[in-house]
mmCIF file of C-alpha atoms in Angstrom:
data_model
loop_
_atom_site.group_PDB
_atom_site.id
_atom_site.type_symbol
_atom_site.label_atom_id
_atom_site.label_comp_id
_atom_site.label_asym_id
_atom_site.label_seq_id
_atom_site.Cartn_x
_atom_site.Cartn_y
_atom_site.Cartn_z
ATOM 1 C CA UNK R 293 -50.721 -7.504 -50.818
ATOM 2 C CA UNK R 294 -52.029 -9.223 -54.010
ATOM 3 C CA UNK R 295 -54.436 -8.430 -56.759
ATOM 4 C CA UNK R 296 -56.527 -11.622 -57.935
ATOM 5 C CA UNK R 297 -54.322 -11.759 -61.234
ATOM 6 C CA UNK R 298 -51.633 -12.699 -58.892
ATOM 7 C CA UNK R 299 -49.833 -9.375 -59.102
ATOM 8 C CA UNK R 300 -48.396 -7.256 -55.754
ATOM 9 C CA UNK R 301 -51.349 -4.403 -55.195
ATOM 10 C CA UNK R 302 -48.944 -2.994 -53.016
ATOM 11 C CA UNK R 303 -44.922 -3.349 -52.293
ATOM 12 C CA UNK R 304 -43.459 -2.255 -48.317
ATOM 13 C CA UNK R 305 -39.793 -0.909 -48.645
ATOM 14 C CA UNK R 306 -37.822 -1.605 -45.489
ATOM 15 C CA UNK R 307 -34.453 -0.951 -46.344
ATOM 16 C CA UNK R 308 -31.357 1.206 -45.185
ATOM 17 C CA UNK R 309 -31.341 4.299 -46.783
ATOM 18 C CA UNK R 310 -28.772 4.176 -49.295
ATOM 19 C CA UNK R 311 -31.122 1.362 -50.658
ATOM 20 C CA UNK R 312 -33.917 2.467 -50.888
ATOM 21 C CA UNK R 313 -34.117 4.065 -54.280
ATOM 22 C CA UNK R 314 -32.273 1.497 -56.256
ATOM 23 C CA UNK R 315 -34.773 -0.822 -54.542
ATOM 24 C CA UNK R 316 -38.097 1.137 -55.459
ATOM 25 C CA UNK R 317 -36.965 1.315 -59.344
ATOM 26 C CA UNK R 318 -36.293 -2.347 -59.319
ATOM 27 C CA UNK R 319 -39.538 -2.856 -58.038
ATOM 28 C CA UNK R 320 -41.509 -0.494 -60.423
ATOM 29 C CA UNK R 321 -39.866 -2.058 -63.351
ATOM 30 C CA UNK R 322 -41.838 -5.362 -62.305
ATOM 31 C CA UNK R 323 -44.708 -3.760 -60.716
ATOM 32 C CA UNK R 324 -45.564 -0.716 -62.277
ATOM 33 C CA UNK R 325 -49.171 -0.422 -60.987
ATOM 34 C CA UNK R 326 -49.062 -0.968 -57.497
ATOM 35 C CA UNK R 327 -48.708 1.172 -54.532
ATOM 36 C CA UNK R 328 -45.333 1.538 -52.826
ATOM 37 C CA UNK R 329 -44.869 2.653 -49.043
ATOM 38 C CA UNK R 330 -41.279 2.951 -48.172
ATOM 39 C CA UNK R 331 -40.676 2.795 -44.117
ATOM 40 C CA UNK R 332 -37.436 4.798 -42.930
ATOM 41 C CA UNK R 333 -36.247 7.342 -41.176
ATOM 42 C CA UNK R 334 -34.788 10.494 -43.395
ATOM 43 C CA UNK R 335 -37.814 11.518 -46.389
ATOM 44 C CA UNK R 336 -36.363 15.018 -47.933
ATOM 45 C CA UNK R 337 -34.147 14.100 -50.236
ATOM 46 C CA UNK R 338 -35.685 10.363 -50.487
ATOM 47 C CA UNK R 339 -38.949 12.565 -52.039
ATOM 48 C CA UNK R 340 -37.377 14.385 -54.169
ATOM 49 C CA UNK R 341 -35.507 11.883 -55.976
ATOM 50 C CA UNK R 342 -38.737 10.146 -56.402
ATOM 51 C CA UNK R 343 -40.378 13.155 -57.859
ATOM 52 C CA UNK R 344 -38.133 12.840 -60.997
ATOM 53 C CA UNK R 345 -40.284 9.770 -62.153
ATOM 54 C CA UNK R 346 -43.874 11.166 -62.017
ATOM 55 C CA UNK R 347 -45.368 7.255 -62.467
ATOM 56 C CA UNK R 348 -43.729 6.018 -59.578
ATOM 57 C CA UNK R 349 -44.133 9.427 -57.341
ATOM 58 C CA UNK R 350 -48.239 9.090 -58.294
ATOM 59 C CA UNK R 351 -48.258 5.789 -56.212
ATOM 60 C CA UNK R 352 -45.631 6.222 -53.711
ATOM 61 C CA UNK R 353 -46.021 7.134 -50.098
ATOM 62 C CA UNK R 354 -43.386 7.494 -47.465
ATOM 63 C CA UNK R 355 -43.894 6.615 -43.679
ATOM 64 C CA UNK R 356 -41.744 6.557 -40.188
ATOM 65 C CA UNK R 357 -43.158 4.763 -37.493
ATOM 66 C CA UNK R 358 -41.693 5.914 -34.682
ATOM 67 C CA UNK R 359 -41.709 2.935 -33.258
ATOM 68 C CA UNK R 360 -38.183 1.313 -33.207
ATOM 69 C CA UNK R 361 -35.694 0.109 -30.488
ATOM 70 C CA UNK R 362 -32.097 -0.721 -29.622
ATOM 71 C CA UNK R 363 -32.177 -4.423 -30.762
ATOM 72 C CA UNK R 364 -33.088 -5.927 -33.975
ATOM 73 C CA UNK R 365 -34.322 -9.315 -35.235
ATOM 74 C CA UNK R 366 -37.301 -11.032 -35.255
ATOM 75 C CA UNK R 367 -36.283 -12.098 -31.497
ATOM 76 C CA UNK R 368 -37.005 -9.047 -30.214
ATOM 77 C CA UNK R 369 -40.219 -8.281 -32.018
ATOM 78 C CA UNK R 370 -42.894 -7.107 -29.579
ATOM 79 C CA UNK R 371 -46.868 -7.310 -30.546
ATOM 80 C CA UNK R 372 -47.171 -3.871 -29.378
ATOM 81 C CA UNK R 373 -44.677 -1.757 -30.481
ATOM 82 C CA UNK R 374 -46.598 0.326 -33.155
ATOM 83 C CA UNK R 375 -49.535 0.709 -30.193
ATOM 84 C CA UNK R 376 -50.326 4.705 -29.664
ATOM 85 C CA UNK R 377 -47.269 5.543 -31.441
ATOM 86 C CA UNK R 378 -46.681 8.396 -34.136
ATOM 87 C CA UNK R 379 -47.225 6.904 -37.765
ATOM 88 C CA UNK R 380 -45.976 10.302 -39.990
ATOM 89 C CA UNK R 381 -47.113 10.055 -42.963
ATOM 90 C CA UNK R 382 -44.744 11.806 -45.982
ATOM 91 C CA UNK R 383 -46.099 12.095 -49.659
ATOM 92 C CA UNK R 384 -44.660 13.683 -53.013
ATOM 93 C CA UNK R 385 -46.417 16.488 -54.940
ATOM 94 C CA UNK R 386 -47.863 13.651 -57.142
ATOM 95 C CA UNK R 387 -49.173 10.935 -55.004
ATOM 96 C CA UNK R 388 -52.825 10.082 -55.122
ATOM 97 C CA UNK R 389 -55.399 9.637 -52.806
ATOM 98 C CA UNK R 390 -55.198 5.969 -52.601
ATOM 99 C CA UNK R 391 -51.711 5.773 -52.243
ATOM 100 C CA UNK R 392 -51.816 7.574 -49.215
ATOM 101 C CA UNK R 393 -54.761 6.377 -47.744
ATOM 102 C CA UNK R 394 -53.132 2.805 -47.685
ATOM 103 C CA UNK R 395 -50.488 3.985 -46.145
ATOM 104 C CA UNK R 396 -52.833 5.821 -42.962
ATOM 105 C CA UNK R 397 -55.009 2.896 -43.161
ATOM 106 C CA UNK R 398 -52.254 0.240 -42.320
ATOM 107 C CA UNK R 399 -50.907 2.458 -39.377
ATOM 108 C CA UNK R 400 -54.602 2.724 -38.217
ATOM 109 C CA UNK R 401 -54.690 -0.870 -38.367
ATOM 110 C CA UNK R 402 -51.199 -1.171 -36.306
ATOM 111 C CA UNK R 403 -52.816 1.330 -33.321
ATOM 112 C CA UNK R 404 -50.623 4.151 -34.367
ATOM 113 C CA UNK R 405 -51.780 7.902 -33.868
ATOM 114 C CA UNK R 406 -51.588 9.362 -37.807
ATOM 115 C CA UNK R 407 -49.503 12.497 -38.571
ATOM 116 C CA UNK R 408 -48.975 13.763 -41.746
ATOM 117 C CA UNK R 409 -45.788 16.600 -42.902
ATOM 118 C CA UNK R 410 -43.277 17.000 -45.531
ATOM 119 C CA UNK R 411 -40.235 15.684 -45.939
ATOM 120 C CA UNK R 412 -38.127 18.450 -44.627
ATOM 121 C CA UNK R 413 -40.568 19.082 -41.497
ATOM 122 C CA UNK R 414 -40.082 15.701 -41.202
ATOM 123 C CA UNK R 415 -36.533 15.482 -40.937
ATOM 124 C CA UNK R 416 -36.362 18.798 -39.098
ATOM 125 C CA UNK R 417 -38.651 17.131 -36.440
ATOM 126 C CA UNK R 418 -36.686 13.996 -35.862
ATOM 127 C CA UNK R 419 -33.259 15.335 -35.997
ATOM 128 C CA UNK R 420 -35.000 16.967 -32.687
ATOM 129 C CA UNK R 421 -36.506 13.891 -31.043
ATOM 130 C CA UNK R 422 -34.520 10.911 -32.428
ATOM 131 C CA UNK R 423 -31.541 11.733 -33.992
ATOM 132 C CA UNK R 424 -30.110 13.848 -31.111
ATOM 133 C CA UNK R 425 -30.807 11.482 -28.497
ATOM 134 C CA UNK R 426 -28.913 8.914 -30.480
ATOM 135 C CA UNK R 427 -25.874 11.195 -30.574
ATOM 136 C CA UNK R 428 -25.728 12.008 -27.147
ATOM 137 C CA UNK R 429 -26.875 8.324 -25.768
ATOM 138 C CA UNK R 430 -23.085 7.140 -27.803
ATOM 139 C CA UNK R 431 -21.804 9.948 -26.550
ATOM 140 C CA UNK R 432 -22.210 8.876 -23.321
ATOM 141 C CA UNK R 433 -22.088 5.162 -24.042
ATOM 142 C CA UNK R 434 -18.719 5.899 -25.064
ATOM 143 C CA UNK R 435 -17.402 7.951 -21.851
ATOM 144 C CA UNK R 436 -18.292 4.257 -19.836
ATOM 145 C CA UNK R 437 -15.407 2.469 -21.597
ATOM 146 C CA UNK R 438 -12.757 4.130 -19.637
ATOM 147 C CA UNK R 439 -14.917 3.049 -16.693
ATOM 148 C CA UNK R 440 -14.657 -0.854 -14.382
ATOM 149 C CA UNK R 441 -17.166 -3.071 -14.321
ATOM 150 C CA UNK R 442 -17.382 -3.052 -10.704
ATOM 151 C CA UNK R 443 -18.401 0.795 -10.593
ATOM 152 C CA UNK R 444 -20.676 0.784 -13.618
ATOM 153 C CA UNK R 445 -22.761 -2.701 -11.607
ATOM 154 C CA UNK R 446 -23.926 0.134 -9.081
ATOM 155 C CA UNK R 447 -25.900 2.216 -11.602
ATOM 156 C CA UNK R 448 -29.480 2.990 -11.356
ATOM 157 C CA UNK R 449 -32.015 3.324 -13.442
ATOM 158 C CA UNK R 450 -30.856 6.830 -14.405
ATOM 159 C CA UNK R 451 -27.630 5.413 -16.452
ATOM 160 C CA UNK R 452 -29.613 2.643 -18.067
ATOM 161 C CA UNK R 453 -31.683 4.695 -19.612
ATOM 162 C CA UNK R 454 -29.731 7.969 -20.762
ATOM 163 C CA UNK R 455 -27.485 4.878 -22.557
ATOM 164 C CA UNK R 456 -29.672 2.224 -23.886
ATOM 165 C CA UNK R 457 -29.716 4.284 -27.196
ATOM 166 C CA UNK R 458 -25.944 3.831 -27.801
ATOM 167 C CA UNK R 459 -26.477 -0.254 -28.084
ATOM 168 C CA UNK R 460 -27.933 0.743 -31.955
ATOM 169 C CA UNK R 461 -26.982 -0.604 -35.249
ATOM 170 C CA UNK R 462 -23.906 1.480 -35.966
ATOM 171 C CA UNK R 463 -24.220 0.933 -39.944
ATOM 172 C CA UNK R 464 -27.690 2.171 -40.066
ATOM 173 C CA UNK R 465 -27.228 5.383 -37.957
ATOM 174 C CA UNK R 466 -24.555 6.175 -39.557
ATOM 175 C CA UNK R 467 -26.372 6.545 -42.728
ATOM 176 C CA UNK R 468 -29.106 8.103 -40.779
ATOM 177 C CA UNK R 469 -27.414 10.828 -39.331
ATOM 178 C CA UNK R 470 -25.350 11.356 -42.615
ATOM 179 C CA UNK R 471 -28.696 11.658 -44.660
ATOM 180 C CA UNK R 472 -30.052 14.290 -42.092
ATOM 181 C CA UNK R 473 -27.225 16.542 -41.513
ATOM 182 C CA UNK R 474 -28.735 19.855 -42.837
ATOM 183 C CA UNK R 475 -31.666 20.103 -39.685
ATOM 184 C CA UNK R 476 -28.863 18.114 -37.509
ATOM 185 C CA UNK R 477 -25.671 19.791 -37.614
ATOM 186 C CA UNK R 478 -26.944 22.911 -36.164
ATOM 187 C CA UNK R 479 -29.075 21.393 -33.325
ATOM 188 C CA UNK R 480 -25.765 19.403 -32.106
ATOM 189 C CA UNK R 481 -23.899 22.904 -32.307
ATOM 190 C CA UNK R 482 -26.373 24.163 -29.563
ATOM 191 C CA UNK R 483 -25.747 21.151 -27.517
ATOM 192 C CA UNK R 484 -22.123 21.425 -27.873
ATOM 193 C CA UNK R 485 -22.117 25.010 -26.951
ATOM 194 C CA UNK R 486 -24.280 24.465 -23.864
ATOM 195 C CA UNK R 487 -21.720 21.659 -22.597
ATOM 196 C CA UNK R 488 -18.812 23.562 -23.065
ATOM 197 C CA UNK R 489 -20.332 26.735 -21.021
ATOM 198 C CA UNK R 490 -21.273 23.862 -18.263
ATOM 199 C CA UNK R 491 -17.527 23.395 -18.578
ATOM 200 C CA UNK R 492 -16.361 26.357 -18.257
ATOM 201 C CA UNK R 493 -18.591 26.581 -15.476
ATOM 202 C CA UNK R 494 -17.453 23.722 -13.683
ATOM 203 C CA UNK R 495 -14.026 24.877 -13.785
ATOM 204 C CA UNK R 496 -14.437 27.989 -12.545
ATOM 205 C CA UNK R 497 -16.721 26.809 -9.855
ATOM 206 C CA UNK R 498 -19.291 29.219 -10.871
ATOM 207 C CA UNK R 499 -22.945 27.915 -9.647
ATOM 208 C CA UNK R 500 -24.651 30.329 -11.050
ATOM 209 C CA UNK R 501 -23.817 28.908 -14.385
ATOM 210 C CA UNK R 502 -24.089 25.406 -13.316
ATOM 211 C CA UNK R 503 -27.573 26.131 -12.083
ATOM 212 C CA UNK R 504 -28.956 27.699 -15.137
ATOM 213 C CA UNK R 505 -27.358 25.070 -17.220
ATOM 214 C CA UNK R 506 -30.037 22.705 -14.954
ATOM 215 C CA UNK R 507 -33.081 24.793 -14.922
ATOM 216 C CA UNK R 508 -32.992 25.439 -18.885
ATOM 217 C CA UNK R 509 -32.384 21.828 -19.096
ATOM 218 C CA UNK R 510 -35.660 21.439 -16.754
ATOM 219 C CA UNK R 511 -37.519 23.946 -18.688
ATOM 220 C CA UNK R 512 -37.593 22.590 -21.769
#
């Protein structure tokens, strides 16, 4: 976006995580006036680093669009990827009202449904409903390699989609995951804990376990 003297009104930060700062100060040096919205996916400590330079922090919004797949490139772009999809909306103690209205108004504009939290519900949400499935999707993704061709060419539908997660960019998660692990850590210990009593089950033949293992799995 431009200003009629020529100038960006606004600058869009899409950058892996460890970037992102170092990015937004470069920017601000050169563009001190216009609005920045920074698109990723851990805001906590992201926000408060920002809040340590009140000019930038008045004119700085932070958004996830929870939007994103498996592949990357502009070859697998997809006209409606943003449609109906949450467009969370993250700000610091400083930023203004126009600032963050930019920021709603271009996920409006993309067909996304507009939520708006801090940084740490933020990433205590998606360690929840992104960063979890991740794990467990490269989990699994990497129990096939000891597993033929032949016998994975029979799966359904089912396999396809518990793994399509693991085919991910492996630098960015990483960073991801290592950014979030305060809300994460603990989540993955319940997951853990529930597999090994399904274990434990198993090896003691003990249904009962099994079975409850299933229908809290099918509760929630």
């Amino acid at each position: 976006l431009q200003r009629t003297d020529g100038k960006p009104a606004g600058v869009l930060v899409a950058a892996p995580p460890k970037s992102v700062l170092s990015i937004l100060h470069e920017e601000f040096a050169k563009n001190p006036e216009a609005i920045f919205i920074e698109v990723g996916g851990i805001k906590s400590e992201l926000l408060h680093e920002v809040e340590a330079f009140s000019e930038l922090a008045r004119n700085f919004v932070s958004v996830h669009p929870m939007a994103g797949r498996e592949k990357s490139g502009p070859e697998s772009a997809r006209a409606d990827l943003f449609d109906s999809r949450a467009w969370i909306i993250s700000k610091t103690s400083k930023t203004g009202d126009e600032a963050r209205k930019i920021a709603k108004t271009i996920g409006e504009l993309l067909g996304s449904s507009i939520y708006e939290m801090s940084g740490n519900e933020h990433d205590e949400t998606i360690a929840t409903i992104s960063h979890l499935p991740q794990i467990l999707s490269s989990a699994l993704g990497a129990a096939l390699l000891s597993s033929n061709s032949e016998s994975l060419n029979l799966a359904g539908q089912g396999l396809r989609d518990v793994s399509r997660l693991a085919d991910s960019d492996a630098e960015l998660w990483s960073e991801l995951l290592v950014g979030n692990t305060g809300p994460l850590v603990p989540k993955l210990a319940e997951v853990i804990n529930r597999l090994s009593a399904l274990q434990a089950g198993l090896v003691s033949k003990d249904q009962d376990a099994i079975k409850s293992f299933l229908l809290e799995g099918r509760k929630g």
